């Protein structure tokens, strides 16, 4: 029973410190929370929590604040991620449903997360290693030009225009476009990017001599599009929220801002999630391998099409974070983005 009570005391300390940013004393805990014990008992529990390294005194006072280990116990002991209200869920759905393409989805998502949590929001574009070609469409425009439309399983669409060197307005040209469309989709549709580029190059050599120039033009343009898609990117919003938490960074927020500018660092952190699409990951303080981010916490989750995670999103802020709200917001937004990608795939 005493262990359960100590966890209640720890939870109360975390909640009060997150709300007030002031060290929490036993008297305040008794007044604010229904712990059912005296202030002396709470002081004893706090002493034990301090011995266990879960709270500490930032200076000589009766108040205590959680340590990274204390936050970790608090997060791990959350019985479940609290659900957002119906109104919050409706607002998220309406905000994201208006997106017109993947770029718009990412832009809306990162702004939404920053607004919901008042933290720095980070959204990763779908990774090349997890992206596949959904379909390639060829649309004649003008006499000899062809628009190539590359549609990715993550909802991204790339377009290129090439000159085929053939008159596409006559029956022979229409038949050529049909042959290319069929051949290209047979080898590339449903195939990961890395394999699609290799397969597409192979069909050029297999094409009839008369068709080879047109095939070369189309395949070359597709190869360029696939290479551009390989760039791993993240988008951030809400960096100004760090300034509102200046007291949580006693030295400076400079190292944090510098780390955030290194997108490779953020990609590595987001990429260290497991493959469970329902898992909300919380990395607290010193658990972050990046020195500049060890005074922060990262709450993140994967999103994707179907059951496969193709990228991640999350929020980063001080360790004095409202973890239940951050975790609920990240989970809800990730699920809505996944639903959007699923809808795009089914249409």
Coordinates of C-alpha atoms in Angstrom, one line a residue:
X1 CA 0.0 0.0 0.0
X2 CA 2.9 2.4 0.8
X3 CA 4.3 1.9 -2.7
X4 CA 0.9 2.7 -4.3
X5 CA 0.8 5.8 -2.1
X6 CA 4.3 6.9 -3.0
X7 CA 3.3 6.6 -6.7
X8 CA 0.2 8.8 -5.9
X9 CA 2.5 11.4 -4.3
X10 CA 4.9 11.2 -7.3
X11 CA 2.0 11.7 -9.7
X12 CA 0.8 14.7 -7.7
X13 CA 4.2 16.2 -7.7
X14 CA 4.5 15.8 -11.4
X15 CA 1.1 17.3 -12.0
X16 CA 1.6 20.3 -9.8
X17 CA 5.1 21.0 -11.1
X18 CA 4.0 20.8 -14.7
X19 CA 1.2 23.2 -13.9
X20 CA 3.0 25.7 -11.7
X21 CA 6.7 25.3 -12.6
X22 CA 7.4 25.7 -8.8
X23 CA 8.9 23.1 -6.5
X24 CA 6.2 21.2 -4.7
X25 CA 6.1 20.8 -0.9
X26 CA 4.2 18.4 1.3
X27 CA 1.8 21.0 2.6
X28 CA 0.7 22.0 -0.9
X29 CA 0.2 18.3 -1.9
X30 CA -2.1 17.7 1.1
X31 CA -4.1 20.8 0.3
X32 CA -4.4 20.2 -3.4
X33 CA -4.8 16.4 -3.6
X34 CA -7.0 14.0 -1.7
X35 CA -4.2 11.7 -0.6
X36 CA -5.9 10.6 2.6
X37 CA -2.8 10.9 4.8
X38 CA -1.1 13.6 6.9
X39 CA 1.6 16.0 5.7
X40 CA 4.1 14.1 7.9
X41 CA 3.3 10.9 6.0
X42 CA 3.7 12.7 2.7
X43 CA 7.1 14.1 3.8
X44 CA 8.2 10.5 4.6
X45 CA 7.0 9.4 1.1
X46 CA 8.8 12.3 -0.5
X47 CA 12.0 11.4 1.3
X48 CA 11.8 7.8 0.0
X49 CA 11.1 9.1 -3.5
X50 CA 14.2 11.3 -3.2
X51 CA 16.3 8.3 -2.1
X52 CA 15.0 6.4 -5.2
X53 CA 16.1 9.3 -7.4
X54 CA 12.6 10.1 -8.6
X55 CA 12.5 13.7 -7.2
X56 CA 15.1 16.1 -6.0
X57 CA 15.4 19.6 -4.4
X58 CA 16.6 22.2 -7.0
X59 CA 17.8 24.4 -4.1
X60 CA 17.5 24.6 -0.4
X61 CA 13.8 24.6 0.2
X62 CA 11.0 22.3 1.3
X63 CA 9.9 21.8 -2.3
X64 CA 10.8 19.0 -4.7
X65 CA 10.7 18.6 -8.5
X66 CA 10.6 15.4 -10.6
X67 CA 13.8 14.0 -12.1
X68 CA 14.0 12.4 -15.5
X69 CA 13.6 9.0 -13.8
X70 CA 10.5 10.4 -11.9
X71 CA 8.9 11.5 -15.2
X72 CA 9.7 8.0 -16.6
X73 CA 7.9 6.3 -13.8
X74 CA 5.0 8.7 -14.1
X75 CA 4.7 8.0 -17.9
X76 CA 5.2 4.3 -17.6
X77 CA 2.5 4.1 -14.9
X78 CA -0.2 5.9 -16.9
X79 CA -2.9 3.3 -17.1
X80 CA -3.8 4.5 -20.6
X81 CA -3.4 7.4 -22.9
X82 CA -6.3 9.6 -22.1
X83 CA -8.7 10.1 -25.0
X84 CA -9.3 13.6 -26.4
X85 CA -12.8 15.0 -26.1
X86 CA -15.3 14.6 -28.9
X87 CA -14.9 18.3 -29.8
X88 CA -11.1 18.0 -30.0
X89 CA -11.3 15.0 -32.2
X90 CA -13.8 16.7 -34.5
X91 CA -11.6 19.8 -34.7
X92 CA -8.6 17.6 -35.7
X93 CA -10.6 15.7 -38.3
X94 CA -12.0 18.9 -39.9
X95 CA -8.7 20.6 -39.9
X96 CA -6.9 17.7 -41.6
X97 CA -9.6 16.7 -44.0
X98 CA -9.3 19.9 -45.9
X99 CA -5.8 19.0 -47.1
X100 CA -5.4 18.8 -50.9
X101 CA -2.1 16.8 -51.1
X102 CA 0.7 15.3 -49.0
X103 CA 2.5 18.6 -48.7
X104 CA -0.6 20.2 -47.4
X105 CA -1.2 17.3 -45.0
X106 CA 2.3 17.7 -43.5
X107 CA 2.0 21.4 -43.2
X108 CA -1.4 21.2 -41.5
X109 CA -0.3 18.4 -39.2
X110 CA 2.8 20.2 -37.9
X111 CA 0.8 23.4 -37.2
X112 CA -2.0 21.5 -35.6
X113 CA 0.4 19.6 -33.2
X114 CA 2.1 22.8 -32.2
X115 CA -1.2 24.4 -31.5
X116 CA -2.7 21.5 -29.5
X117 CA 0.4 20.9 -27.3
X118 CA 2.1 24.3 -27.2
X119 CA 5.4 22.5 -27.9
X120 CA 7.7 22.2 -30.9
X121 CA 6.0 19.9 -33.5
X122 CA 8.0 17.7 -35.8
X123 CA 6.6 15.8 -38.7
X124 CA 8.7 13.5 -40.9
X125 CA 7.8 13.1 -44.6
X126 CA 7.2 9.4 -45.6
X127 CA 10.5 7.6 -45.8
X128 CA 11.9 6.3 -49.1
X129 CA 12.6 2.9 -47.5
X130 CA 8.9 2.5 -46.7
X131 CA 7.4 4.1 -49.8
X132 CA 6.2 2.2 -52.9
X133 CA 4.9 3.2 -56.3
X134 CA 1.2 3.1 -56.4
X135 CA 0.6 3.9 -60.1
X136 CA 2.2 5.7 -63.0
X137 CA -0.1 7.5 -65.4
X138 CA 0.9 8.7 -68.9
X139 CA -1.1 11.6 -70.3
X140 CA -0.5 12.9 -73.8
X141 CA -0.3 16.7 -74.1
X142 CA 0.2 18.5 -77.4
X143 CA 1.6 16.5 -80.3
X144 CA 4.6 14.7 -79.0
X145 CA 4.8 15.6 -75.3
X146 CA 3.7 13.3 -72.5
X147 CA 2.9 14.1 -68.9
X148 CA 4.1 11.5 -66.5
X149 CA 2.2 11.3 -63.2
X150 CA 3.9 9.3 -60.4
X151 CA 1.5 8.4 -57.6
X152 CA 3.1 7.1 -54.3
X153 CA 1.3 5.0 -51.7
X154 CA 1.8 7.8 -49.2
X155 CA -0.3 10.1 -51.2
X156 CA 2.5 12.1 -52.8
X157 CA 2.1 12.9 -56.5
X158 CA 5.0 13.9 -58.8
X159 CA 4.7 15.2 -62.4
X160 CA 7.1 15.4 -65.3
X161 CA 6.7 16.3 -68.9
X162 CA 8.9 14.8 -71.7
X163 CA 9.1 14.9 -75.4
X164 CA 8.7 11.4 -76.8
X165 CA 9.8 12.2 -80.3
X166 CA 6.6 10.6 -81.6
X167 CA 3.3 12.0 -82.9
X168 CA 0.9 10.9 -80.1
X169 CA -2.2 12.2 -81.8
X170 CA -2.3 9.4 -84.3
X171 CA -3.3 5.8 -83.8
X172 CA 0.4 4.6 -83.7
X173 CA 1.2 7.2 -81.0
X174 CA -1.8 6.2 -78.9
X175 CA -0.8 2.6 -79.1
X176 CA 2.7 3.5 -78.0
X177 CA 1.5 5.3 -74.9
X178 CA -0.7 2.3 -74.1
X179 CA 2.3 -0.1 -74.4
X180 CA 4.5 2.1 -72.2
X181 CA 1.8 2.6 -69.6
X182 CA 1.2 -1.2 -69.4
X183 CA 4.9 -2.1 -69.3
X184 CA 5.9 0.5 -66.7
X185 CA 3.1 -0.3 -64.3
X186 CA 3.7 -4.1 -64.7
X187 CA 7.2 -3.7 -63.3
X188 CA 6.8 -0.7 -61.0
X189 CA 3.3 -0.6 -59.4
X190 CA 3.3 -1.8 -55.8
X191 CA 7.1 -2.0 -55.8
X192 CA 9.5 -0.1 -53.3
X193 CA 11.3 2.9 -54.8
X194 CA 14.7 1.3 -54.7
X195 CA 13.5 -1.7 -56.7
X196 CA 11.3 0.3 -59.1
X197 CA 14.2 2.4 -60.4
X198 CA 16.1 -0.8 -61.3
X199 CA 13.2 -2.5 -62.9
X200 CA 12.3 0.6 -65.0
X201 CA 15.8 0.8 -66.4
X202 CA 15.6 -2.8 -67.5
X203 CA 12.5 -2.3 -69.7
X204 CA 14.3 0.2 -71.9
X205 CA 16.5 -2.5 -73.2
X206 CA 13.6 -4.8 -73.7
X207 CA 11.6 -2.2 -75.8
X208 CA 11.4 -2.4 -79.6
X209 CA 14.0 -0.3 -81.4
X210 CA 11.3 2.0 -82.7
X211 CA 9.9 2.6 -79.2
X212 CA 13.2 2.9 -77.4
X213 CA 13.6 6.7 -77.5
X214 CA 10.2 7.2 -76.0
X215 CA 10.8 4.6 -73.3
X216 CA 14.2 6.2 -72.5
X217 CA 12.6 9.6 -72.1
X218 CA 9.9 8.4 -69.8
X219 CA 12.1 6.1 -67.7
X220 CA 14.7 8.8 -67.3
X221 CA 12.1 11.3 -66.0
X222 CA 10.7 8.7 -63.6
X223 CA 14.2 8.0 -62.3
X224 CA 14.7 11.7 -61.6
X225 CA 11.4 11.8 -59.7
X226 CA 12.3 8.7 -57.7
X227 CA 15.7 10.2 -56.8
X228 CA 14.0 13.4 -55.6
X229 CA 11.6 11.4 -53.5
X230 CA 14.5 9.8 -51.7
X231 CA 15.3 12.9 -49.7
X232 CA 14.4 12.4 -46.1
X233 CA 12.8 15.5 -44.7
X234 CA 11.2 16.8 -41.5
X235 CA 9.0 19.9 -41.0
X236 CA 8.9 21.9 -37.8
X237 CA 6.5 24.4 -36.2
X238 CA 6.1 26.0 -32.9
X239 CA 9.8 26.7 -32.1
X240 CA 8.6 30.0 -30.4
X241 CA 6.9 27.8 -27.8
X242 CA 10.4 27.1 -26.4
X243 CA 10.7 30.8 -25.4
X244 CA 7.7 30.4 -23.1
X245 CA 9.5 27.6 -21.3
X246 CA 12.7 29.6 -20.8
X247 CA 12.8 28.8 -17.1
X248 CA 13.0 25.1 -17.9
X249 CA 16.4 25.7 -19.6
X250 CA 18.5 27.4 -17.0
X251 CA 21.5 27.7 -19.2
X252 CA 20.1 28.5 -22.7
X253 CA 17.8 27.3 -25.3
X254 CA 20.6 27.8 -27.8
X255 CA 21.8 24.2 -27.9
X256 CA 18.2 23.0 -28.4
X257 CA 17.6 25.3 -31.3
X258 CA 20.9 24.3 -32.8
X259 CA 20.0 20.6 -32.5
X260 CA 16.6 21.3 -34.1
X261 CA 18.3 22.8 -37.1
X262 CA 20.1 19.5 -37.7
X263 CA 17.3 17.6 -39.4
X264 CA 19.5 14.5 -39.7
X265 CA 19.4 14.4 -35.9
X266 CA 15.7 14.6 -35.8
X267 CA 15.3 12.0 -38.5
X268 CA 17.5 9.6 -36.5
X269 CA 15.5 10.2 -33.3
X270 CA 12.2 9.7 -35.1
X271 CA 13.5 6.6 -36.9
X272 CA 14.3 4.9 -33.7
X273 CA 10.7 4.0 -33.0
X274 CA 9.5 0.4 -33.2
X275 CA 7.2 -0.9 -35.9
X276 CA 4.2 -1.0 -33.7
X277 CA 1.8 1.6 -35.3
X278 CA -0.2 1.9 -32.0
X279 CA 2.8 2.7 -29.8
X280 CA 3.4 6.2 -28.5
X281 CA 7.1 6.6 -27.7
X282 CA 8.3 9.0 -24.9
X283 CA 12.0 9.8 -24.7
X284 CA 12.7 11.8 -21.6
X285 CA 15.7 14.1 -20.8
X286 CA 18.9 12.2 -20.6
X287 CA 17.3 9.3 -22.5
X288 CA 17.9 11.5 -25.6
X289 CA 21.2 10.6 -27.2
X290 CA 21.7 14.1 -28.5
X291 CA 23.5 16.3 -26.0
X292 CA 21.7 19.5 -27.0
X293 CA 18.3 17.8 -26.4
X294 CA 18.9 16.3 -23.0
X295 CA 16.9 18.9 -21.2
X296 CA 13.9 18.1 -23.4
X297 CA 11.4 15.3 -24.0
X298 CA 10.2 13.9 -27.3
X299 CA 6.8 12.3 -27.6
X300 CA 6.4 10.6 -31.0
X301 CA 4.4 8.0 -32.9
X302 CA 4.5 6.4 -36.3
X303 CA 1.9 7.0 -39.0
X304 CA 1.3 5.2 -42.2
X305 CA -0.9 3.6 -44.8
X306 CA -2.6 0.4 -43.6
X307 CA -0.7 -1.4 -40.9
X308 CA 2.7 -0.2 -42.1
X309 CA 4.5 2.8 -40.5
X310 CA 5.9 5.0 -43.3
X311 CA 7.1 7.9 -41.1
X312 CA 6.8 9.5 -37.7
X313 CA 5.5 12.7 -36.0
X314 CA 5.7 14.1 -32.6
X315 CA 6.3 17.0 -30.2
X316 CA 9.4 18.2 -28.4
X317 CA 9.5 20.4 -25.3
X318 CA 10.9 20.7 -21.8
X319 CA 10.8 17.6 -19.5
X320 CA 8.3 19.6 -17.5
X321 CA 5.7 18.6 -20.1
X322 CA 2.0 17.7 -19.8
X323 CA 2.7 14.2 -20.9
X324 CA -0.9 12.9 -20.9
X325 CA -2.1 15.7 -23.2
X326 CA 1.0 15.5 -25.4
X327 CA 0.6 11.7 -25.8
X328 CA -3.1 11.9 -26.5
X329 CA -2.6 14.7 -29.1
X330 CA 0.2 12.9 -30.9
X331 CA -1.7 9.6 -31.0
X332 CA -4.9 11.2 -32.3
X333 CA -3.2 13.2 -35.0
X334 CA -1.1 10.2 -36.1
X335 CA -4.2 8.1 -36.5
X336 CA -6.0 10.8 -38.5
X337 CA -3.0 11.3 -40.8
X338 CA -2.9 7.5 -41.3
X339 CA -6.6 7.5 -42.2
X340 CA -6.0 10.2 -44.7
X341 CA -3.3 8.1 -46.4
X342 CA -5.5 5.1 -46.4
X343 CA -8.3 7.0 -48.0
X344 CA -5.9 8.3 -50.7
X345 CA -4.7 4.8 -51.3
X346 CA -8.3 3.4 -51.7
X347 CA -9.4 6.1 -54.2

